[in-house]
CSV table of C-alpha atoms and ligand atoms in Angstrom, one decimal:
chain,number,residue,atom,x,y,z
A,1,UNK,CA,-53.5,-16.8,-156.1
A,2,UNK,CA,-50.4,-17.2,-157.8
A,3,UNK,CA,-50.3,-13.4,-158.2
A,4,UNK,CA,-50.6,-12.7,-154.4
A,5,UNK,CA,-47.8,-15.1,-153.9
A,6,UNK,CA,-45.5,-13.3,-156.4
A,7,UNK,CA,-46.3,-10.0,-154.7
A,8,UNK,CA,-45.6,-11.5,-151.0
A,9,UNK,CA,-42.4,-13.1,-152.6
A,10,UNK,CA,-41.2,-9.8,-153.7
A,11,UNK,CA,-42.0,-8.2,-150.4
A,12,UNK,CA,-39.7,-10.7,-149.0
A,13,UNK,CA,-37.2,-10.1,-151.4
A,14,UNK,CA,-37.2,-6.3,-150.9
A,15,UNK,CA,-36.9,-6.4,-147.3
A,16,UNK,CA,-33.8,-8.7,-147.7
A,17,UNK,CA,-32.3,-6.8,-150.2
A,18,UNK,CA,-32.1,-3.3,-151.8
A,19,UNK,CA,-31.9,-1.2,-148.6
A,20,UNK,CA,-29.7,-0.1,-145.6
A,21,UNK,CA,-30.5,-0.4,-142.0
A,22,UNK,CA,-32.9,2.5,-141.2
A,23,UNK,CA,-32.9,4.3,-138.3
A,24,UNK,CA,-29.1,4.1,-137.6
A,25,UNK,CA,-26.6,6.7,-137.3
A,26,UNK,CA,-28.9,9.5,-136.8
A,27,UNK,CA,-26.6,11.9,-135.7
A,28,UNK,CA,-22.9,11.7,-136.5
A,29,UNK,CA,-21.2,8.6,-135.5
A,30,UNK,CA,-18.5,8.7,-132.9
A,31,UNK,CA,-15.5,6.5,-131.7
A,32,UNK,CA,-11.9,5.7,-132.2
A,33,UNK,CA,-10.1,4.0,-135.2
A,34,UNK,CA,-6.3,2.4,-135.0
A,35,UNK,CA,-5.3,3.6,-138.3
A,36,UNK,CA,-3.7,7.0,-137.5
A,37,UNK,CA,-1.8,6.2,-134.9
A,38,UNK,CA,-0.9,2.3,-135.1
A,39,UNK,CA,-1.3,1.6,-138.8
A,40,UNK,CA,-0.9,-2.2,-139.4
A,41,UNK,CA,0.4,-2.6,-135.5
A,42,UNK,CA,-2.9,-3.7,-134.5
A,43,UNK,CA,-3.8,-6.7,-131.8
A,44,UNK,CA,-6.4,-7.6,-129.4
A,45,UNK,CA,-4.7,-6.3,-126.3
A,46,UNK,CA,-4.3,-2.9,-127.6
A,47,UNK,CA,-8.1,-2.8,-128.5
A,48,UNK,CA,-9.1,-4.0,-125.0
A,49,UNK,CA,-6.7,-1.1,-123.5
A,50,UNK,CA,-8.4,1.5,-126.0
A,51,UNK,CA,-11.7,0.3,-124.8
A,52,UNK,CA,-11.0,0.2,-121.2
A,53,UNK,CA,-9.7,4.0,-121.6
A,54,UNK,CA,-12.6,4.8,-123.7
A,55,UNK,CA,-15.0,3.5,-121.0
A,56,UNK,CA,-13.4,5.1,-118.0
A,57,UNK,CA,-11.7,8.6,-119.3
A,58,UNK,CA,-14.6,10.3,-120.0
A,59,UNK,CA,-14.8,9.7,-123.5
A,60,UNK,CA,-17.7,7.3,-123.3
A,61,UNK,CA,-19.6,9.7,-121.3
A,62,UNK,CA,-18.9,12.3,-124.0
A,63,UNK,CA,-20.9,10.2,-126.7
A,64,UNK,CA,-17.9,8.2,-128.1
A,65,UNK,CA,-19.1,4.5,-128.6
A,66,UNK,CA,-17.2,2.6,-131.4
A,67,UNK,CA,-14.0,0.9,-131.0
A,68,UNK,CA,-12.8,0.4,-134.6
A,69,UNK,CA,-10.0,-1.8,-135.9
A,70,UNK,CA,-8.8,-0.7,-139.0
A,71,UNK,CA,-6.3,-2.5,-141.7
A,72,UNK,CA,-4.6,-5.3,-140.9
A,73,UNK,CA,-6.4,-7.4,-138.7
A,74,UNK,CA,-7.1,-10.1,-141.1
A,75,UNK,CA,-5.4,-13.8,-141.3
A,76,UNK,CA,-6.2,-15.8,-144.2
A,77,UNK,CA,-9.5,-17.4,-145.4
A,78,UNK,CA,-10.3,-21.0,-144.1
A,79,UNK,CA,-10.7,-23.8,-146.8
A,80,UNK,CA,-14.5,-22.6,-147.0
A,81,UNK,CA,-13.7,-19.0,-147.5
A,82,UNK,CA,-14.5,-17.7,-144.2
A,83,UNK,CA,-12.1,-14.7,-142.9
A,84,UNK,CA,-9.9,-15.5,-140.1
A,85,UNK,CA,-8.2,-12.9,-138.0
A,86,UNK,CA,-4.5,-12.8,-137.8
A,87,UNK,CA,-3.9,-15.8,-135.1
A,88,UNK,CA,-0.9,-14.2,-133.6
A,89,UNK,CA,-2.3,-10.4,-133.1
A,90,UNK,CA,-5.7,-11.8,-132.4
A,91,UNK,CA,-5.4,-15.3,-130.7
A,92,UNK,CA,-8.8,-15.0,-128.7
A,93,UNK,CA,-10.7,-14.2,-131.9
A,94,UNK,CA,-13.1,-11.7,-132.9
A,95,UNK,CA,-16.1,-12.7,-131.2
A,96,UNK,CA,-14.1,-12.7,-127.7
A,97,UNK,CA,-12.9,-9.3,-128.6
A,98,UNK,CA,-16.4,-7.8,-129.7
A,99,UNK,CA,-17.7,-9.3,-126.5
A,100,UNK,CA,-15.3,-7.5,-124.3
A,101,UNK,CA,-15.9,-4.2,-126.1
A,102,UNK,CA,-19.5,-4.8,-125.4
A,103,UNK,CA,-19.2,-5.6,-121.9
A,104,UNK,CA,-17.7,-2.2,-121.5
A,105,UNK,CA,-21.0,-0.6,-123.2
A,106,UNK,CA,-19.4,0.0,-126.5
A,107,UNK,CA,-19.7,-1.1,-129.9
A,108,UNK,CA,-17.3,-2.9,-132.2
A,109,UNK,CA,-16.0,-2.0,-135.5
A,110,UNK,CA,-13.8,-3.6,-138.3
A,111,UNK,CA,-12.8,-3.0,-141.7
A,112,UNK,CA,-12.5,-4.6,-145.2
A,113,UNK,CA,-12.2,-3.2,-148.6
A,114,UNK,CA,-14.2,-4.0,-151.8
A,115,UNK,CA,-11.3,-5.2,-154.0
A,116,UNK,CA,-9.4,-8.5,-153.3
A,117,UNK,CA,-6.8,-7.1,-151.2
A,118,UNK,CA,-7.0,-4.3,-148.9
A,119,UNK,CA,-4.9,-1.1,-148.8
A,120,UNK,CA,-2.6,-3.0,-146.5
A,121,UNK,CA,-2.4,-6.1,-148.7
A,122,UNK,CA,-4.5,-8.1,-146.4
A,123,UNK,CA,-7.6,-10.3,-148.0
A,124,UNK,CA,-10.5,-8.2,-148.7
A,125,UNK,CA,-14.2,-8.9,-149.5
A,126,UNK,CA,-14.5,-9.0,-153.3
A,127,UNK,CA,-16.5,-12.3,-154.0
A,128,UNK,CA,-16.6,-13.0,-150.5
A,129,UNK,CA,-19.2,-10.1,-149.6
A,130,UNK,CA,-22.1,-12.0,-148.3
A,131,UNK,CA,-19.9,-14.7,-146.4
A,132,UNK,CA,-18.1,-11.6,-144.8
A,133,UNK,CA,-21.2,-10.0,-143.8
A,134,UNK,CA,-22.3,-13.2,-142.0
A,135,UNK,CA,-19.0,-13.5,-140.3
A,136,UNK,CA,-18.9,-10.3,-139.1
A,137,UNK,CA,-22.7,-10.6,-137.7
A,138,UNK,CA,-21.6,-13.7,-135.9
A,139,UNK,CA,-18.6,-11.9,-134.2
A,140,UNK,CA,-20.9,-9.1,-133.1
A,141,UNK,CA,-19.7,-6.3,-135.5
A,142,UNK,CA,-21.7,-3.0,-135.4
A,143,UNK,CA,-19.6,-0.7,-137.8
A,144,UNK,CA,-17.9,-1.6,-141.0
A,145,UNK,CA,-15.4,0.7,-142.6
A,146,UNK,CA,-15.2,-0.5,-146.5
A,147,UNK,CA,-12.2,0.8,-148.5
A,148,UNK,CA,-11.5,1.1,-152.1
A,149,UNK,CA,-7.9,-0.2,-152.9
A,150,UNK,CA,-7.5,-2.3,-156.0
A,151,UNK,CA,-10.7,-1.7,-157.3
A,152,UNK,CA,-9.7,-0.1,-160.7
A,153,UNK,CA,-12.1,-2.6,-162.7
A,154,UNK,CA,-15.2,-2.0,-160.2
A,155,UNK,CA,-17.9,0.4,-160.3
A,156,UNK,CA,-18.3,1.9,-156.9
A,157,UNK,CA,-21.8,2.5,-156.9
A,158,UNK,CA,-22.4,-1.5,-157.7
A,159,UNK,CA,-19.5,-2.6,-155.1
A,160,UNK,CA,-20.6,-0.5,-152.2
A,161,UNK,CA,-24.4,-1.6,-152.9
A,162,UNK,CA,-23.5,-5.1,-152.9
A,163,UNK,CA,-22.0,-5.1,-149.5
A,164,UNK,CA,-24.8,-3.0,-148.0
A,165,UNK,CA,-27.2,-5.9,-149.3
A,166,UNK,CA,-24.9,-8.3,-147.8
A,167,UNK,CA,-25.0,-6.7,-144.3
A,168,UNK,CA,-28.6,-6.1,-144.4
A,169,UNK,CA,-29.4,-10.0,-145.5
A,170,UNK,CA,-26.9,-10.8,-142.5
A,171,UNK,CA,-29.3,-9.2,-140.2
A,172,UNK,CA,-27.4,-7.3,-137.6
A,173,UNK,CA,-27.5,-3.6,-138.0
A,174,UNK,CA,-24.0,-2.2,-139.1
A,175,UNK,CA,-23.0,1.4,-139.7
A,176,UNK,CA,-21.7,1.2,-143.0
A,177,UNK,CA,-18.8,3.7,-143.4
A,178,UNK,CA,-17.7,4.0,-146.9
A,179,UNK,CA,-14.4,4.9,-147.7
A,180,UNK,CA,-13.9,5.4,-151.7
A,181,UNK,CA,-12.1,8.8,-150.7
A,182,UNK,CA,-14.7,10.8,-152.9
A,183,UNK,CA,-13.4,9.4,-156.0
A,184,UNK,CA,-16.7,8.8,-157.6
A,185,UNK,CA,-18.6,11.7,-156.0
A,186,UNK,CA,-20.7,9.3,-153.6
A,187,UNK,CA,-22.6,12.4,-152.3
A,188,UNK,CA,-24.5,12.0,-155.5
A,189,UNK,CA,-25.6,8.5,-155.1
A,190,UNK,CA,-24.8,6.8,-152.0
A,191,UNK,CA,-27.6,8.4,-149.4
A,192,UNK,CA,-29.6,4.9,-149.6
A,193,UNK,CA,-26.2,2.8,-149.4
A,194,UNK,CA,-23.9,4.1,-146.7
A,195,UNK,CA,-24.2,6.2,-143.4
A,196,UNK,CA,-21.2,8.2,-144.3
A,197,UNK,CA,-18.8,8.2,-147.1
A,198,UNK,CA,-15.3,9.7,-147.5
A,199,UNK,CA,-15.2,13.0,-149.3
A,200,UNK,CA,-11.2,13.3,-149.5
A,201,UNK,CA,-8.0,11.6,-149.5
A,202,UNK,CA,-6.4,10.8,-146.4
A,203,UNK,CA,-5.9,13.3,-143.8
A,204,UNK,CA,-2.6,14.0,-142.0
A,205,UNK,CA,-1.8,15.8,-138.9
A,206,UNK,CA,-0.7,18.9,-140.3
A,207,UNK,CA,-2.7,22.2,-140.3
A,208,UNK,CA,-1.9,23.6,-143.6
A,209,UNK,CA,-0.3,21.1,-146.2
A,210,UNK,CA,-0.4,18.5,-149.1
A,211,UNK,CA,1.9,16.1,-148.5
A,212,UNK,CA,3.1,14.5,-151.9
A,213,UNK,CA,3.6,10.5,-151.9
A,214,UNK,CA,4.0,10.5,-155.8
A,215,UNK,CA,1.2,7.9,-156.4
A,216,UNK,CA,-1.0,9.8,-153.9
A,217,UNK,CA,-1.2,12.5,-151.5
A,218,UNK,CA,-2.5,13.3,-148.2
A,219,UNK,CA,-4.1,16.7,-147.0
A,220,UNK,CA,-3.8,18.9,-144.1
A,221,UNK,CA,-7.2,20.0,-142.2
A,222,UNK,CA,-7.6,23.4,-144.3
A,223,UNK,CA,-7.0,21.4,-147.4
A,224,UNK,CA,-9.8,19.0,-146.5
A,225,UNK,CA,-11.9,21.6,-144.8
A,226,UNK,CA,-12.1,23.4,-148.4
A,227,UNK,CA,-13.3,20.7,-150.2
A,228,UNK,CA,-16.3,20.1,-148.0
A,229,UNK,CA,-17.6,23.5,-148.8
A,230,UNK,CA,-19.8,22.5,-151.7
A,231,UNK,CA,-21.0,19.3,-150.3
A,232,UNK,CA,-23.5,20.3,-147.3
A,233,UNK,CA,-26.8,19.6,-149.3
A,234,UNK,CA,-25.8,16.3,-149.5
A,235,UNK,CA,-25.4,15.4,-146.0
A,236,UNK,CA,-28.1,14.6,-143.3
A,237,UNK,CA,-29.2,12.0,-140.3
A,238,UNK,CA,-28.1,8.5,-141.3
A,239,UNK,CA,-26.0,9.7,-144.5
A,240,UNK,CA,-23.0,12.0,-143.5
A,241,UNK,CA,-20.3,13.5,-145.6
A,242,UNK,CA,-17.0,12.2,-143.9
A,243,UNK,CA,-14.0,14.5,-144.0
A,244,UNK,CA,-11.9,11.6,-142.3
A,245,UNK,CA,-11.0,11.0,-139.2
A,246,UNK,CA,-9.8,12.8,-136.4
A,247,UNK,CA,-6.0,14.2,-136.0
A,248,UNK,CA,-6.5,15.3,-132.5
A,249,UNK,CA,-3.6,14.5,-130.1
A,250,UNK,CA,-1.6,13.4,-133.0
A,251,UNK,CA,1.0,16.0,-133.4
A,252,UNK,CA,-0.5,19.3,-134.2
A,253,UNK,CA,-0.3,22.1,-132.0
A,254,UNK,CA,-3.4,22.8,-128.9
A,255,UNK,CA,-4.9,25.8,-131.2
A,256,UNK,CA,-4.8,23.6,-134.4
A,257,UNK,CA,-6.3,20.4,-132.7
A,258,UNK,CA,-9.2,22.7,-131.1
A,259,UNK,CA,-9.7,24.3,-134.6
A,260,UNK,CA,-10.1,21.1,-136.2
A,261,UNK,CA,-12.1,19.7,-133.6
A,262,UNK,CA,-14.4,22.7,-134.0
A,263,UNK,CA,-14.8,22.6,-137.6
A,264,UNK,CA,-15.5,18.8,-138.0
A,265,UNK,CA,-18.2,19.5,-135.4
A,266,UNK,CA,-19.5,22.4,-137.8
A,267,UNK,CA,-19.5,20.1,-140.7
A,268,UNK,CA,-21.5,17.5,-138.6
A,269,UNK,CA,-18.7,15.0,-139.6
A,270,UNK,CA,-18.3,11.6,-137.8
A,271,UNK,CA,-16.2,12.0,-135.0
A,272,UNK,CA,-13.5,9.3,-135.0
A,273,UNK,CA,-10.9,9.8,-132.8
A,274,UNK,CA,-7.0,8.5,-133.9
A,275,UNK,CA,-4.7,9.0,-131.0
A,276,UNK,CA,-3.8,6.8,-128.4
A,277,UNK,CA,-6.5,6.9,-125.9
A,278,UNK,CA,-4.6,5.4,-123.1
A,279,UNK,CA,-1.8,8.1,-122.9
A,280,UNK,CA,-3.3,11.5,-124.1
A,281,UNK,CA,-2.6,14.7,-122.6
A,282,UNK,CA,-5.0,16.8,-120.3
A,283,UNK,CA,-5.2,19.2,-123.5
A,284,UNK,CA,-6.2,16.6,-125.9
A,285,UNK,CA,-8.8,15.1,-123.6
A,286,UNK,CA,-10.1,18.6,-122.9
A,287,UNK,CA,-10.6,18.9,-126.6
A,288,UNK,CA,-12.2,15.4,-127.7
A,289,UNK,CA,-14.5,15.3,-124.6
A,290,UNK,CA,-16.0,19.0,-125.0
A,291,UNK,CA,-19.6,18.1,-124.5
A,292,UNK,CA,-20.8,21.8,-125.5
A,293,UNK,CA,-18.9,21.5,-128.8
A,294,UNK,CA,-20.1,17.8,-129.3
A,295,UNK,CA,-23.6,19.0,-128.9
A,296,UNK,CA,-23.1,21.4,-132.1
A,297,UNK,CA,-21.9,18.0,-134.0
A,298,UNK,CA,-24.7,15.8,-132.5
A,299,UNK,CA,-27.5,18.4,-133.1
A,300,UNK,CA,-30.7,16.6,-134.1
A,301,UNK,CA,-31.3,18.8,-137.3
A,302,UNK,CA,-27.9,17.4,-139.0
A,303,UNK,CA,-27.4,20.3,-141.1
A,304,UNK,CA,-23.8,21.1,-141.6
A,305,UNK,CA,-22.3,24.4,-141.4
A,306,UNK,CA,-21.7,27.1,-144.3
A,307,UNK,CA,-19.2,29.7,-144.6
A,308,UNK,CA,-21.1,33.0,-144.1
A,309,UNK,CA,-18.0,35.4,-144.9
A,310,UNK,CA,-14.4,35.4,-145.3
A,311,UNK,CA,-11.8,37.7,-145.4
A,312,UNK,CA,-8.0,38.1,-144.8
A,313,UNK,CA,-7.8,34.3,-143.7
A,314,UNK,CA,-10.6,34.6,-141.1
A,315,UNK,CA,-13.7,32.7,-142.0
A,316,UNK,CA,-17.0,33.0,-140.2
A,317,UNK,CA,-19.0,29.7,-140.1
A,318,UNK,CA,-22.8,29.6,-139.0
A,319,UNK,CA,-24.6,26.1,-138.3
A,320,UNK,CA,-28.2,26.1,-138.1
A,321,UNK,CA,-29.1,23.9,-134.9
A,322,UNK,CA,-32.5,22.9,-133.5
A,323,UNK,CA,-35.2,25.1,-131.6
A,324,UNK,CA,-34.1,28.1,-133.8
A,325,UNK,CA,-30.4,28.1,-132.3
A,326,UNK,CA,-27.1,28.6,-134.1
A,327,UNK,CA,-23.5,27.7,-133.8
A,328,UNK,CA,-21.0,30.1,-135.1
A,329,UNK,CA,-17.2,29.3,-135.4
A,330,UNK,CA,-14.8,32.1,-136.4
A,331,UNK,CA,-11.7,30.2,-138.2
A,332,UNK,CA,-8.4,32.0,-138.2
A,333,UNK,CA,-6.3,30.3,-141.1
A,334,UNK,CA,-3.3,32.6,-140.5
A,335,UNK,CA,-0.4,31.8,-138.2
A,336,UNK,CA,-0.7,35.5,-136.5
A,337,UNK,CA,-3.6,36.6,-134.3
A,338,UNK,CA,-6.3,38.5,-136.1
A,339,UNK,CA,-9.1,41.0,-134.2
A,340,UNK,CA,-12.7,40.5,-135.1
A,341,UNK,CA,-15.5,42.8,-134.8
A,342,UNK,CA,-18.9,41.4,-135.4
A,343,UNK,CA,-21.8,44.1,-135.3
A,344,UNK,CA,-24.7,41.4,-135.5
A,345,UNK,CA,-27.5,43.9,-136.9
A,346,UNK,CA,-25.7,44.4,-139.8
A,347,UNK,CA,-24.9,40.4,-140.3
A,348,UNK,CA,-27.7,38.9,-142.6
A,349,UNK,CA,-27.1,35.3,-142.0
A,350,UNK,CA,-29.5,33.4,-144.6
A,351,UNK,CA,-29.3,29.5,-145.3
A,352,UNK,CA,-31.3,28.7,-148.3
A,353,UNK,CA,-30.5,25.1,-148.0
A,354,UNK,CA,-32.5,24.7,-144.3
A,355,UNK,CA,-34.4,27.8,-144.8
A,356,UNK,CA,-33.3,29.6,-141.6
A,357,UNK,CA,-32.3,33.3,-141.2
A,358,UNK,CA,-30.8,34.5,-137.9
A,359,UNK,CA,-32.9,37.6,-138.1
A,360,UNK,CA,-30.2,39.6,-136.2
A,361,UNK,CA,-32.2,42.7,-136.8
A,362,UNK,CA,-35.1,41.7,-134.8
A,363,UNK,CA,-34.0,39.1,-132.6
A,364,UNK,CA,-31.7,38.6,-129.9
A,365,UNK,CA,-29.6,35.8,-129.1
A,366,UNK,CA,-27.4,35.1,-126.0
A,367,UNK,CA,-23.8,33.9,-126.6
A,368,UNK,CA,-21.9,31.1,-125.3
A,369,UNK,CA,-18.4,30.9,-125.8
A,370,UNK,CA,-18.0,27.0,-126.2
A,371,UNK,CA,-14.3,26.5,-125.7
A,372,UNK,CA,-14.1,28.7,-122.5
A,373,UNK,CA,-17.4,27.2,-121.4
A,374,UNK,CA,-18.8,30.7,-120.4
A,375,UNK,CA,-21.7,33.2,-120.9
A,376,UNK,CA,-20.6,36.0,-123.5
A,377,UNK,CA,-23.3,38.4,-123.3
A,378,UNK,CA,-25.5,38.8,-126.3
A,379,UNK,CA,-26.1,39.9,-129.9
A,380,UNK,CA,-27.4,43.0,-128.4
A,381,UNK,CA,-23.8,44.3,-128.3
A,382,UNK,CA,-20.9,44.4,-130.7
A,383,UNK,CA,-18.6,41.6,-130.2
A,384,UNK,CA,-14.8,42.3,-130.3
A,385,UNK,CA,-12.4,39.6,-130.0
A,386,UNK,CA,-9.1,38.3,-130.6
A,387,UNK,CA,-8.4,35.2,-132.7
A,388,UNK,CA,-5.1,33.4,-132.1
A,389,UNK,CA,-3.5,32.2,-135.1
A,390,UNK,CA,-4.5,28.4,-136.4
A,391,UNK,CA,-7.1,28.6,-134.1
A,392,UNK,CA,-11.2,29.5,-133.4
A,393,UNK,CA,-13.6,31.1,-131.4
A,394,UNK,CA,-16.8,29.3,-131.2
A,395,UNK,CA,-20.1,30.2,-129.8
A,396,UNK,CA,-23.8,28.8,-129.2
A,397,UNK,CA,-26.5,31.1,-130.1
A,398,UNK,CA,-30.1,30.9,-128.2
A,399,UNK,CA,-32.9,33.2,-129.0
A,400,UNK,CA,-33.8,35.2,-125.8
B,501,LIG,C1,-6.9,4.0,-146.9
B,501,LIG,C2,-7.9,4.8,-146.1
B,501,LIG,C3,-7.4,4.8,-144.8
B,501,LIG,C4,-6.7,3.6,-143.9
B,501,LIG,C5,-5.9,2.7,-144.9
B,501,LIG,C6,-5.6,1.5,-144.4
B,501,LIG,O1,-5.7,4.7,-147.1
B,501,LIG,O2,-8.2,5.9,-146.7
B,501,LIG,O3,-8.2,5.7,-143.7
B,501,LIG,O4,-8.1,2.7,-144.0
B,501,LIG,O5,-6.4,2.8,-146.4
B,501,LIG,O6,-4.7,0.7,-145.5
């Protein structure tokens, strides 16, 4: 009898600890985050207005769900140690704000850090993990981005596992977005800890640059893209590589924004927009809300693209999709336009990871140009095209 009780008790303890929420984030998470555009200048009015915009401007319809507040929402802890939002910026409190976001059919996300203070110097979760997770559950939080500032004396796997267990014990399903910048190779250990993990340092709205801040640096789109190449086999449904949030609409050219968005879709990356959704241009919205391109990102197979060939700064990437389909993206890293010519029957496209092969020699695929939203013939004919500088051509290939 004692033994049976022990086994039952252990089963209960395993279900309360030692796992993440299953069946969550099975396709890459889609939403918005305040950091890129607003940094610490966040308040409840802004968040409500962003939720209003997302719900009505086509973003929600295209699949965006999460409205996430990044750093600097925090006030102080109360006498019992419970975290409070900044009373000037969030006078109505987080529960009311989460209720508002939910009333728009959207989900609500928040940010903390595994250390004592966030990167912005606000109170963070170290030593308060279970208390914070309970608070978030009471507020109605659906998404937690968990940062890594001030954690020099912590081990990442332990620190992130503690917060995972705290969230799970609190009982409300929360997408757990790990943000330790790839410093501890989370792709090797975090599959059962988080739903996504940052793979690099912070992005900046620049296509091809490395910005040196002395103690840290920021990378442009191409620098981040190149760091993803060895990581594709570690991602899959519920556990994604995160090459950082989108900079679409934050200052790059339309071509660069299109290339950035396309490659993040090819990488099955989380699509977290970072621009001002209340005032974006038509071109920006057309990029962020292109459903055919988003369908590549959200494909149920959840396999990242790989670089099939690269020459003179022109890279051809392939992403296996469900039902024997493929996405192909031709990325021009150069400033000047380049001509391409693809004779399909001579292309041997094999993915050892997903065990897929296009078999262009025996199979024919229809071609759909995903940015022109137009059919473009099939793989029976040589494809000749021009790719503008810092831009892409993106196709969907469906077997005929
Ligand atoms: C780190 C993260 C960013 C952002 C800031 C907030 O730099 O990587 O994405 O959350 O902290 O302070």
